[in-house]
Coordinates of C-alpha atoms (C1' of nucleotides) in Angstrom, one line a residue:
Chain A
M1 CA 0.0 0.0 0.0
P2 CA 1.7 3.2 -1.2
A3 CA 1.2 5.3 1.9
Q4 CA -1.5 7.8 2.6
R5 CA -0.3 11.2 1.4
D6 CA -2.9 13.9 1.3
S7 CA -2.6 14.0 -2.5
D8 CA -3.5 10.3 -2.6
I9 CA -6.6 10.8 -0.5
A10 CA -7.6 13.8 -2.6
Y11 CA -7.1 11.8 -5.8
A12 CA -9.2 8.9 -4.5
T13 CA -11.9 11.3 -3.2
L14 CA -12.1 13.3 -6.4
Q15 CA -12.1 10.3 -8.6
E16 CA -15.0 8.9 -6.6
M17 CA -16.9 12.2 -6.8
I18 CA -16.5 12.3 -10.6
V19 CA -17.4 8.6 -11.2
D20 CA -20.5 8.8 -9.0
L21 CA -21.6 12.1 -10.6
R22 CA -21.4 14.3 -7.5
L23 CA -19.1 16.2 -9.9
P24 CA -21.0 15.8 -13.2
P25 CA -19.4 16.1 -16.6
G26 CA -18.6 19.7 -17.4
T27 CA -18.3 20.9 -13.9
V28 CA -15.6 23.5 -13.7
V29 CA -13.4 23.1 -10.6
N30 CA -11.2 25.5 -8.9
E31 CA -8.1 24.5 -7.0
S32 CA -8.5 26.8 -4.0
A33 CA -12.2 26.1 -3.7
L34 CA -11.6 22.3 -3.8
A35 CA -8.8 22.7 -1.3
S36 CA -10.9 24.4 1.3
E37 CA -13.8 22.0 0.7
L38 CA -11.6 18.9 1.1
G39 CA -9.6 20.4 3.9
F40 CA -6.3 20.1 2.2
G41 CA -3.9 22.7 0.9
R42 CA -3.8 23.7 -2.8
V43 CA -0.7 21.6 -3.5
P44 CA -2.1 18.1 -2.8
V45 CA -5.3 19.0 -4.7
R46 CA -3.3 20.3 -7.6
E47 CA -1.3 17.0 -7.7
A48 CA -4.5 15.0 -7.6
L49 CA -6.0 17.0 -10.5
A50 CA -2.8 16.4 -12.5
R51 CA -3.2 12.7 -12.0
L52 CA -6.9 12.8 -12.9
A53 CA -6.0 14.7 -16.0
K54 CA -3.7 11.9 -17.1
D55 CA -6.7 9.5 -16.6
R56 CA -8.8 12.0 -18.7
F57 CA -11.3 12.4 -15.9
V58 CA -10.6 16.1 -15.8
T59 CA -9.4 18.4 -18.6
I60 CA -6.9 21.1 -17.6
M61 CA -6.7 24.2 -19.8
P62 CA -3.5 25.8 -18.7
R63 CA -4.0 29.1 -17.0
R64 CA -7.6 29.0 -17.8
G65 CA -9.2 26.4 -15.6
T66 CA -10.0 22.8 -15.0
A67 CA -13.2 21.0 -15.8
V68 CA -14.6 17.5 -15.3
T69 CA -14.2 15.9 -18.7
P70 CA -17.6 16.0 -20.6
L71 CA -19.0 12.7 -22.1
T72 CA -19.7 13.1 -25.7
L73 CA -20.9 10.2 -28.0
P74 CA -17.5 9.9 -29.7
D75 CA -15.9 9.6 -26.3
V76 CA -18.2 6.9 -25.2
L77 CA -17.7 4.9 -28.4
D78 CA -13.9 5.2 -27.8
I79 CA -14.4 3.8 -24.3
F80 CA -16.3 0.8 -25.6
E81 CA -13.8 0.3 -28.4
A82 CA -10.8 0.4 -26.0
R83 CA -12.6 -1.9 -23.6
E84 CA -13.1 -4.3 -26.4
A85 CA -9.5 -4.2 -27.5
I86 CA -8.2 -4.8 -23.9
E87 CA -10.8 -6.9 -22.2
C88 CA -11.0 -9.5 -25.0
G89 CA -7.3 -10.0 -24.6
V90 CA -7.8 -10.2 -20.8
A91 CA -10.5 -12.7 -21.1
Y92 CA -8.3 -14.9 -23.4
I93 CA -5.5 -14.9 -20.8
A94 CA -7.7 -15.3 -17.8
A95 CA -9.3 -18.4 -19.2
A96 CA -6.0 -20.2 -18.9
R97 CA -4.8 -18.6 -15.7
A98 CA -7.8 -18.3 -13.4
S99 CA -7.7 -20.2 -10.1
E100 CA -10.6 -22.0 -8.7
E101 CA -11.0 -19.3 -6.0
D102 CA -11.1 -16.6 -8.7
L103 CA -13.8 -18.4 -10.6
A104 CA -15.9 -19.0 -7.5
A105 CA -15.6 -15.3 -6.6
L106 CA -16.6 -14.4 -10.2
R107 CA -19.5 -16.7 -10.1
T108 CA -20.8 -15.1 -7.0
L109 CA -20.6 -11.7 -8.6
V110 CA -22.2 -12.8 -11.8
E111 CA -25.2 -14.4 -10.0
S112 CA -25.5 -11.3 -7.9
A113 CA -25.7 -9.1 -11.0
D114 CA -28.3 -11.4 -12.5
R115 CA -30.4 -11.0 -9.3
D116 CA -30.0 -7.2 -9.6
R117 CA -31.4 -7.3 -13.1
E118 CA -34.5 -9.1 -12.0
S119 CA -35.1 -6.5 -9.3
T120 CA -34.2 -3.8 -11.9
D121 CA -31.9 -2.1 -9.3
Y122 CA -29.7 -0.5 -11.9
E123 CA -27.2 1.1 -9.5
Q124 CA -26.5 -2.2 -7.8
F125 CA -26.4 -3.9 -11.2
L126 CA -23.8 -1.4 -12.3
L127 CA -21.7 -2.0 -9.2
D128 CA -21.8 -5.8 -9.5
D129 CA -21.2 -5.7 -13.3
H130 CA -18.3 -3.4 -12.6
A131 CA -17.0 -5.8 -10.0
V132 CA -17.1 -8.7 -12.4
H133 CA -14.9 -6.9 -14.9
V134 CA -12.5 -5.6 -12.3
T135 CA -12.2 -9.1 -10.8
L136 CA -11.6 -10.6 -14.2
V137 CA -8.8 -8.1 -14.9
H138 CA -7.2 -8.7 -11.5
M139 CA -7.1 -12.4 -12.3
V140 CA -4.3 -12.0 -14.8
K141 CA -2.1 -10.3 -12.2
N142 CA -0.5 -7.9 -14.6
A143 CA -0.2 -4.5 -13.1
L144 CA 0.2 -2.7 -16.5
L145 CA -3.0 -4.3 -18.0
Q146 CA -4.7 -3.6 -14.7
D147 CA -3.9 0.1 -14.8
A148 CA -5.2 0.5 -18.3
A149 CA -8.3 -1.6 -17.7
D150 CA -9.3 -0.2 -14.4
R151 CA -9.3 3.3 -15.8
L152 CA -11.5 2.3 -18.7
L153 CA -13.9 0.5 -16.4
L154 CA -14.3 3.6 -14.3
H155 CA -14.9 5.7 -17.4
S156 CA -17.5 3.1 -18.4
L157 CA -19.2 3.1 -14.9
R158 CA -19.4 6.9 -15.1
F159 CA -21.0 6.7 -18.5
W160 CA -23.6 4.2 -17.5
R161 CA -24.6 6.1 -14.4
M162 CA -25.0 9.2 -16.6
H163 CA -26.9 7.2 -19.1
W164 CA -29.4 5.8 -16.7
K165 CA -29.7 8.8 -14.5
N166 CA -32.8 10.2 -16.1
R167 CA -33.9 7.2 -18.1
P168 CA -36.1 4.3 -17.0
P169 CA -34.1 1.3 -16.1
S170 CA -34.5 -1.4 -18.8
K171 CA -33.8 -5.0 -18.2
D172 CA -32.8 -5.5 -21.8
A173 CA -29.8 -3.2 -21.4
M174 CA -28.5 -5.1 -18.4
L175 CA -26.5 -7.9 -20.0
S176 CA -25.5 -11.0 -18.2
N177 CA -21.9 -12.3 -18.0
A178 CA -23.1 -15.9 -17.7
D179 CA -21.6 -16.9 -21.1
L180 CA -18.3 -15.4 -20.2
L181 CA -18.3 -17.2 -16.9
S182 CA -19.1 -20.6 -18.4
A183 CA -16.3 -20.2 -21.0
L184 CA -13.9 -19.3 -18.3
E185 CA -15.0 -22.3 -16.2
S186 CA -14.4 -24.6 -19.1
R187 CA -11.0 -23.0 -19.6
D188 CA -11.8 -22.1 -23.2
P189 CA -9.8 -18.9 -24.2
V190 CA -11.4 -18.5 -27.6
R191 CA -14.9 -18.8 -26.3
A192 CA -14.1 -16.4 -23.4
E193 CA -12.8 -13.8 -25.9
T194 CA -15.8 -14.2 -28.1
A195 CA -18.2 -13.9 -25.2
M196 CA -16.6 -10.7 -24.1
R197 CA -16.6 -9.3 -27.6
D198 CA -20.3 -10.1 -28.0
H199 CA -21.1 -8.7 -24.6
L200 CA -19.3 -5.4 -25.3
N201 CA -20.6 -5.1 -28.9
T202 CA -24.2 -5.6 -27.8
S203 CA -24.0 -2.9 -25.2
R204 CA -22.2 -0.6 -27.6
Q205 CA -25.0 -1.0 -30.1
L206 CA -27.6 -0.4 -27.5
V207 CA -25.9 2.9 -26.5
Q208 CA -25.5 4.0 -30.1
I209 CA -29.2 3.7 -30.6
L210 CA -30.4 5.2 -27.3
F211 CA -27.9 8.0 -26.9
Chain B
M1 CA -1.7 22.1 -28.5
P2 CA -1.7 21.7 -24.7
A3 CA 0.6 24.6 -23.9
Q4 CA 4.1 24.2 -22.7
R5 CA 4.2 24.4 -19.0
D6 CA 7.5 23.7 -17.3
S7 CA 6.1 20.6 -15.8
D8 CA 5.2 19.3 -19.3
I9 CA 8.8 19.9 -20.5
A10 CA 10.2 18.3 -17.4
Y11 CA 8.0 15.3 -17.9
A12 CA 9.0 14.9 -21.6
T13 CA 12.7 15.4 -20.8
L14 CA 12.7 12.9 -17.9
Q15 CA 10.8 10.3 -19.9
E16 CA 13.2 10.6 -22.7
M17 CA 16.2 10.3 -20.3
I18 CA 14.7 7.2 -18.8
V19 CA 13.8 5.5 -22.0
D20 CA 17.1 6.2 -23.7
L21 CA 18.9 4.9 -20.5
R22 CA 20.6 8.2 -19.6
L23 CA 18.8 7.5 -16.3
P24 CA 19.3 3.7 -16.1
P25 CA 16.9 1.4 -14.2
G26 CA 17.4 1.7 -10.5
T27 CA 18.9 5.3 -10.5
V28 CA 17.7 7.2 -7.5
V29 CA 16.7 10.7 -8.3
N30 CA 16.4 13.7 -6.1
E31 CA 13.8 16.4 -6.6
S32 CA 16.1 19.4 -5.8
A33 CA 19.0 17.9 -7.7
L34 CA 16.9 17.3 -10.8
A35 CA 15.4 20.8 -10.5
S36 CA 18.7 22.6 -10.6
E37 CA 20.0 20.3 -13.4
L38 CA 17.0 20.9 -15.6
G39 CA 16.8 24.6 -14.7
F40 CA 13.3 24.4 -13.2
G41 CA 12.0 24.7 -9.7
R42 CA 11.1 21.8 -7.5
V43 CA 7.4 22.0 -8.1
P44 CA 7.3 21.3 -11.9
V45 CA 9.9 18.5 -11.4
R46 CA 7.8 17.0 -8.7
E47 CA 4.7 17.1 -10.8
A48 CA 6.6 15.5 -13.7
L49 CA 7.8 12.7 -11.4
A50 CA 4.3 12.1 -10.1
R51 CA 3.1 11.6 -13.7
L52 CA 6.0 9.4 -14.5
A53 CA 5.1 7.3 -11.4
K54 CA 1.6 6.8 -12.8
D55 CA 3.3 5.5 -16.0
R56 CA 5.4 3.3 -13.8
F57 CA 8.6 4.8 -15.2
V58 CA 9.7 5.8 -11.7
T59 CA 8.8 4.4 -8.3
I60 CA 8.0 6.8 -5.5
M61 CA 8.6 5.6 -2.0
P62 CA 6.8 8.3 0.1
R63 CA 9.2 10.3 2.3
R64 CA 12.0 8.1 1.2
G65 CA 12.9 8.9 -2.3
T66 CA 12.2 8.2 -5.9
A67 CA 14.0 5.7 -8.2
V68 CA 13.8 4.9 -11.9
T69 CA 11.8 1.7 -11.9
P70 CA 14.1 -1.4 -12.3
L71 CA 13.4 -3.9 -15.1
T72 CA 13.1 -7.4 -13.7
L73 CA 12.2 -10.5 -15.8
P74 CA 8.6 -10.6 -14.5
D75 CA 8.2 -6.9 -15.3
V76 CA 9.3 -7.5 -18.9
L77 CA 7.0 -10.5 -19.3
D78 CA 4.2 -8.3 -18.1
I79 CA 5.1 -5.7 -20.7
F80 CA 4.9 -8.3 -23.5
E81 CA 1.7 -9.8 -22.2
A82 CA 0.0 -6.4 -22.0
R83 CA 1.3 -5.5 -25.4
E84 CA -0.2 -8.7 -26.8
A85 CA -3.5 -8.1 -25.2
I86 CA -3.7 -4.5 -26.5
E87 CA -1.9 -4.5 -29.8
C88 CA -3.7 -7.6 -31.1
G89 CA -7.0 -5.8 -30.6
V90 CA -5.5 -2.7 -32.2
A91 CA -4.3 -4.6 -35.3
Y92 CA -7.8 -6.1 -35.6
I93 CA -9.4 -2.7 -35.6
A94 CA -6.7 -1.0 -37.8
A95 CA -7.2 -3.5 -40.5
A96 CA -10.7 -2.2 -41.2
R97 CA -10.0 1.4 -40.5
A98 CA -6.5 2.3 -42.0
S99 CA -6.5 4.8 -44.8
E100 CA -4.3 4.4 -47.9
E101 CA -2.0 7.1 -46.6
D102 CA -1.6 5.3 -43.2
L103 CA -0.7 2.1 -45.0
A104 CA 1.8 3.9 -47.2
A105 CA 3.5 5.4 -44.2
L106 CA 3.5 2.1 -42.5
R107 CA 5.1 0.4 -45.5
T108 CA 7.9 3.0 -45.5
L109 CA 8.6 2.3 -41.9
V110 CA 8.5 -1.5 -42.2
E111 CA 10.9 -1.4 -45.2
S112 CA 13.2 1.0 -43.3
A113 CA 13.3 -1.4 -40.4
D114 CA 14.1 -4.3 -42.7
R115 CA 17.0 -2.4 -44.1
D116 CA 18.2 -1.7 -40.5
R117 CA 18.2 -5.4 -39.8
E118 CA 20.5 -6.0 -42.8
S119 CA 22.9 -3.4 -41.6
T120 CA 22.5 -4.8 -38.0
D121 CA 22.1 -1.2 -36.7
Y122 CA 20.1 -2.2 -33.7
E123 CA 19.4 1.3 -32.3
Q124 CA 18.0 2.4 -35.6
F125 CA 16.1 -0.8 -35.9
L126 CA 14.5 -0.3 -32.5
L127 CA 13.5 3.2 -33.5
D128 CA 11.9 2.1 -36.7
D129 CA 10.2 -0.8 -35.2
H130 CA 8.9 1.4 -32.4
A131 CA 7.6 3.9 -35.0
V132 CA 5.8 1.0 -36.8
H133 CA 3.8 0.1 -33.7
V134 CA 3.2 3.7 -32.7
T135 CA 1.9 4.5 -36.2
L136 CA -0.4 1.4 -36.1
V137 CA -1.9 2.6 -32.8
H138 CA -2.4 6.1 -34.0
M139 CA -4.3 4.7 -37.0
V140 CA -7.3 3.7 -34.9
K141 CA -7.7 7.3 -33.6
N142 CA -8.7 6.4 -30.1
A143 CA -7.1 8.5 -27.5
L144 CA -7.7 6.0 -24.7
L145 CA -6.1 3.1 -26.5
Q146 CA -3.3 5.4 -27.6
D147 CA -2.5 6.4 -24.0
A148 CA -2.3 2.8 -22.9
A149 CA -0.4 1.5 -26.0
D150 CA 2.1 4.4 -26.2
R151 CA 3.1 3.8 -22.6
L152 CA 3.6 0.1 -23.1
L153 CA 5.6 0.7 -26.3
L154 CA 8.0 3.1 -24.5
H155 CA 8.4 0.5 -21.7
S156 CA 9.2 -2.0 -24.4
L157 CA 11.7 0.3 -26.1
R158 CA 13.5 0.9 -22.8
F159 CA 13.7 -2.8 -22.3
W160 CA 15.2 -3.6 -25.7
R161 CA 17.8 -0.9 -25.4
M162 CA 18.8 -2.4 -22.0
H163 CA 18.7 -5.8 -23.5
W164 CA 21.0 -5.0 -26.4
K165 CA 23.2 -2.6 -24.6
N166 CA 25.9 -5.1 -23.8
R167 CA 24.9 -7.9 -26.1
P168 CA 26.0 -8.5 -29.7
P169 CA 23.2 -7.4 -32.0
S170 CA 21.6 -10.5 -33.6
K171 CA 19.7 -10.4 -36.8
D172 CA 17.5 -13.3 -35.6
A173 CA 16.0 -11.2 -32.8
M174 CA 15.1 -8.3 -35.1
L175 CA 11.7 -9.5 -36.4
S176 CA 10.0 -8.1 -39.4
N177 CA 6.5 -6.7 -39.6
A178 CA 6.1 -7.7 -43.2
D179 CA 3.3 -10.2 -42.4
L180 CA 1.4 -7.7 -40.3
L181 CA 1.7 -5.1 -43.1
S182 CA 0.4 -7.5 -45.8
A183 CA -2.5 -8.5 -43.6
L184 CA -3.4 -4.9 -43.1
E185 CA -3.1 -4.1 -46.8
S186 CA -5.5 -6.9 -47.6
R187 CA -7.8 -5.6 -44.9
D188 CA -7.9 -8.9 -43.1
P189 CA -8.5 -8.3 -39.4
V190 CA -8.0 -11.9 -38.3
R191 CA -4.7 -12.3 -40.1
A192 CA -3.5 -8.9 -38.8
E193 CA -4.3 -10.0 -35.2
T194 CA -2.6 -13.3 -35.7
A195 CA 0.5 -11.7 -37.3
M196 CA 0.7 -9.4 -34.3
R197 CA 0.3 -12.2 -31.8
D198 CA 3.0 -14.3 -33.5
H199 CA 5.3 -11.3 -33.7
L200 CA 5.0 -10.6 -30.0
N201 CA 5.1 -14.2 -28.9
T202 CA 8.2 -14.9 -30.9
S203 CA 10.1 -12.0 -29.3
R204 CA 8.8 -12.8 -25.9
Q205 CA 10.2 -16.3 -26.2
L206 CA 13.5 -15.0 -27.4
V207 CA 13.7 -12.8 -24.4
Q208 CA 12.7 -15.5 -22.0
I209 CA 15.6 -17.6 -23.3
L210 CA 18.2 -15.0 -23.5
F211 CA 17.5 -12.9 -20.4
Chain C
dC1 C1' 31.5 -5.6 23.4
dG2 C1' 26.6 -5.5 21.9
dA3 C1' 22.2 -3.5 21.8
dA4 C1' 19.0 0.0 22.2
dT5 C1' 17.9 4.8 22.2
dA6 C1' 18.4 9.4 21.2
dC7 C1' 19.8 12.6 17.7
dA8 C1' 21.4 14.7 13.5
dT9 C1' 20.6 14.8 8.7
dC10 C1' 18.5 14.1 4.5
dT11 C1' 14.4 13.9 1.6
dT12 C1' 9.9 14.4 0.7
dG13 C1' 5.2 16.5 1.8
dT14 C1' 2.5 20.7 2.5
dA15 C1' 1.5 25.6 3.0
dT16 C1' 2.0 30.3 1.8
dA17 C1' 3.4 33.9 -1.3
dT18 C1' 4.6 35.7 -5.8
dC19 C1' 4.6 35.6 -10.9
dA20 C1' 2.4 35.4 -15.3
dG21 C1' -1.0 34.5 -18.7
dT22 C1' -5.9 34.7 -20.3
dT23 C1' -10.4 36.9 -20.6
dG24 C1' -13.8 40.1 -20.4
dT25 C1' -14.8 44.8 -19.8
dT26 C1' -14.2 49.5 -20.1
dT27 C1' -12.9 53.5 -22.4
dA28 C1' -11.2 56.3 -25.9
dT29 C1' -10.9 57.2 -30.7
dT30 C1' -12.6 57.3 -35.3
Chain D
dA1 C1' -22.2 53.4 -32.9
dA2 C1' -18.4 50.4 -33.9
dT3 C1' -13.8 49.0 -33.2
dA4 C1' -9.7 48.6 -31.0
dA5 C1' -6.5 49.2 -27.4
dA6 C1' -5.6 49.4 -22.5
dC7 C1' -6.7 47.6 -18.0
dA8 C1' -8.5 45.1 -14.2
dA9 C1' -9.7 40.7 -12.1
dC10 C1' -9.3 35.9 -12.0
dT11 C1' -6.9 31.5 -12.5
dG12 C1' -3.3 28.6 -12.7
dA13 C1' 2.0 28.0 -12.6
dT14 C1' 6.1 28.4 -10.1
dA15 C1' 9.2 29.7 -6.2
dT16 C1' 10.3 29.9 -1.6
dA17 C1' 9.8 28.5 3.1
dC18 C1' 8.6 25.4 6.6
dA19 C1' 7.0 20.9 8.7
dA20 C1' 7.3 16.0 9.3
dG21 C1' 8.7 11.4 8.5
dA22 C1' 12.6 8.1 7.8
dT23 C1' 17.3 6.5 8.1
dG24 C1' 21.8 6.0 9.6
dT25 C1' 25.1 7.1 13.2
dA26 C1' 26.9 8.0 17.5
dT27 C1' 26.5 7.5 22.2
dT28 C1' 25.3 5.4 26.3
dC29 C1' 23.9 1.8 29.2
dG30 C1' 23.7 -3.1 30.3

DNA sequence: CGAATACATCTTGTATATCAGTTGTTTATT
DNA sequence: AATAAACAACTGATATACAAGATGTATTCG
């Protein structure tokens, strides 16, 4: 655990506020204001913002201001495309490498998400679905892949929250990961990759229609 | 153009120094020393180091110091694995999306790299091969994928420079991208993905043997 | 002589102050 | 009235100063 510097806490706090929409896309933020709100000095807040900018969660316009990055349709399509490129590869690798414990944990999460769909609790569904993908990525135990994938998954989570915020929750758009899970359990890399690709393609198409 | 803040210049400079081994793996760096060397204050240097830490080019040990991240065998294998996961997806997408101009530029680079191999100029080979992969990624015009891939490619470049630094350059280890190029030119996503996977697997195996 | 503790020093972490660039507004000129 | 130049206010960018944690060393006690 890399220590708890103020800038680490500020980073985590702000990221959470951005992803859960307490700081909605487009919000302009101000270093000094944030500093006094969070109870830190300007320096740790500034460092946190710099890191969030590298993640593309905020956009810094030098000497002009900093804003929470907006979510345009092209941006969202990029997120899905990048997820497809990375997570398909991850699924392929994970099929060969997953331990029994990993698979059991994944099964629990997938079943939990399936229950959420039945109760149309979309916030909980999002969290469980997110957890499924995060867990999958962590299975491959590759810090570099994990960095890239975790960031994309958070972008994705932010998008879905935005998407469903003022929209009726629809069961059709809450896709199951059952196929992926069964492919992983039978240690079939190609099927796992295909399941992931189908999963992501289907949601991407849904978004493209509904946006 | 995202303005030229001192911290941007410091970031670019330090990244270059790390990747071209002027700051070899394991070097411990000191904020104030770097600051006076580069002619900046401590703040921009510190921000640059924070960004480099996110890229895993340096490792910050809070209140203890900062070091250029060492290159262990497991790290290198992670780099190759992550490249496989991402670049295969990139090749797949690029096959459908590449413009004629992109393909022409790629052809020039591939041929250039092939010439470098004949003259066993490994530094120039590395640069051209790097350019091939960077160009490929830029073809898909997806900033998120580009972020992730560019970082991995720089890690990879650093590794190869380290690898060949005190080793006789061997033609066998300088692989061609001709197959990949031809797959792209015939707009065949599956073949492009396969070519990329073979390319990366072969070099990974070479490394695993020689390390 | 060995171990533990106190201390000196080095390095990063944070706060405060100053500098500099951008923008929008005001004012003067045509 | 329209345009352009000067200016004022705001924001981030950087420098300087100070605080705090960590490590190695020296000293002291058993």
